Amino acid sequence: MTENFFSLLTYAFGRDLERPALLISDRRDFSYGDLDRMSAEFAATMMVLGVRVDDRVLVQVEKSPEAVALYLGCLRMGAVYVPINTAYTAAEVAYFLEDSRPTLFVCGVTDEPDLEKLADSINEATVVRSLGVLGEGSLIATMDGATSFDIAVRRSADIAAILYTSGTTGRSKGAMLSHGNLASNSVTLVDYWSWQDDDVLLHALPIFHVHGLFIAMHCAMLKATPMIFLNGFDAVAVAAQIPNATVMMGVPTFYTRLLARPELDRELCRNMRLFISGSAPLTARTFESWASRTGHRILERYGMSETMMNTSNPLIGNRVAGTVGFSLPGVAARIASESGEILESGEVGVIEVKGPNVFAGYWQMPEKTTEEFRPDGYFITGDLATMDTEGRISIVGREKDMVISGGYNIYPKELEVLLDEMPEVLESAVIGVPHPDFGEGVVAVVVPHTDQVTSAAVAEMLAGRIARFKQPKVVVNVAELPRNAMGKVQKNSLRQQFSALFTDTDAEETGA
Ligand code: MLC
Ligand code: AMP
């Protein structure tokens, strides 16, 4: 018997292959039978291209039914799916090619020739194909029409996907998620959120992170229920689809942007059963405004690439603003000090988790993996939290130096290294401060050698080197960076100093 996660999915699809899976406004609907057939076709095609069990397939493609089927095809044939953000530049892609050593790299249509050269310079053995319907020689154009493909035998511990999550020292780490991880977390969530046979999921998230790829899609797929599949988040389009849906999952920015829409009210949400938020903190203000406008209390949950979901507010029972609820069934969570001492309820410490959802380790980084696990198997998340006497968890901060902007993680170190290379910069510190749209906005605080460092100069230096969403929204010049007695930059003090930068409209860009 196989423990391939895909066999659980096909079992669900098989109950009615005619059921709509993906509802797309400008294309035909795709049924679960279509996804099943297309995944077999992709698997057969990848096999011809040389992909074998355990080989990595690096994927940087726009959201589409074909992209979903490609993911399923990888599961089906036992290849390891490695999705990356479509906003990454070629310079960033080079790292993922180098690190994951894929047998196949599937990219967008337009960038194929450039990326083929890039891949070739890194590893000649990597085959590059665009996914596109258009490109000659694209993956779809070379499909051989196979409609069946035996599901590869996989054990629960075998790796199904690698999700890159940036490292605090700049190098991205690939979190290896097993078939067992995917299966346990999705089965738990379908049950915990009581997924219904007649649920319709409003899906406007990207599908290269765990939120959109695993949490949202797996819940819908395990019950073979439809997804309204939107390519990107547009508040007008999402609001227009709310009456057709029963569940929505989103990052807090989705909710704040929807609150700005005048049509958002109880009537618009009349068919909704559940609004779920995660990937970044949902403020109590957004929670309360949403409740009063729509009558729905948003269910906040907490997770990460390494673990998928760890905790959730209850479906039935009190959803408390500013908390992420209780550890999910089968997941153990505790709050510990830096040295690993387990703390009393109410004390602030790092959340540590253990369970069948917790990843197998970082791809080719055994030391890093060992560092982030306790000897008794708990994974150290790096998130600071308290737990009350009932087990309810509230996240209060992060031990890791990381900014979460619109649900994307940005690692200051990655930017600081580049800023410090600028001849006009003496030193820099990158921080996140409250931002009305993105939750946190990236600010580069720089100490110039002589002349002020302008936003334009920073933008020019970063162009093509890192994705635009990571780039500072504001550059601030200061005479010196605050340091403690050990000489370490005090980012808390900078965060405090510039806390009103995006909320105070009179703030000057370089006027610190
Ligand atoms: C886009 N931009 C951002 C940004 N997204 N800037 C900062 N932070 C972001 N998150 C910038 C672009 O670079 C561009 O800048 C401009 O905004 C317009 O780009 P866009 O693509 O049109 O933006 P928009 O569609 O408005 O995107 C915003 C968003 C999107 C919030 C809808 O970022 C998004 O879908 N976020 C979800 C991320 C997510 O899925 N996270 C899950 C991680 S999993 P310029 O300068 O070029 O104009 C995880 C685990 C868990 O964390 O628990 O779930
Ligand atoms: P990623 O590495 O992209 O998977 O991001 C995971 C990180 O997102 C976690 O470690 C948390 O810091 C953050 N996160 C996810 N959900 C929440 C939440 N509900 N509240 C606060 N932070 C969250």
Coordinates of C-alpha atoms in Angstrom, one line a residue, residues 2 80 133 138 147 193 269 317 502:
T2 CA 1.3 3.4 -0.8
V80 CA 9.7 16.6 -5.2
V133 CA 0.2 26.8 -23.6
S138 CA 6.6 24.1 -23.6
T147 CA -4.5 9.7 -19.4
W193 CA -12.8 23.4 10.3
C269 CA -21.5 37.7 3.1
G317 CA -16.5 28.4 20.6
F502 CA 3.5 54.9 7.3

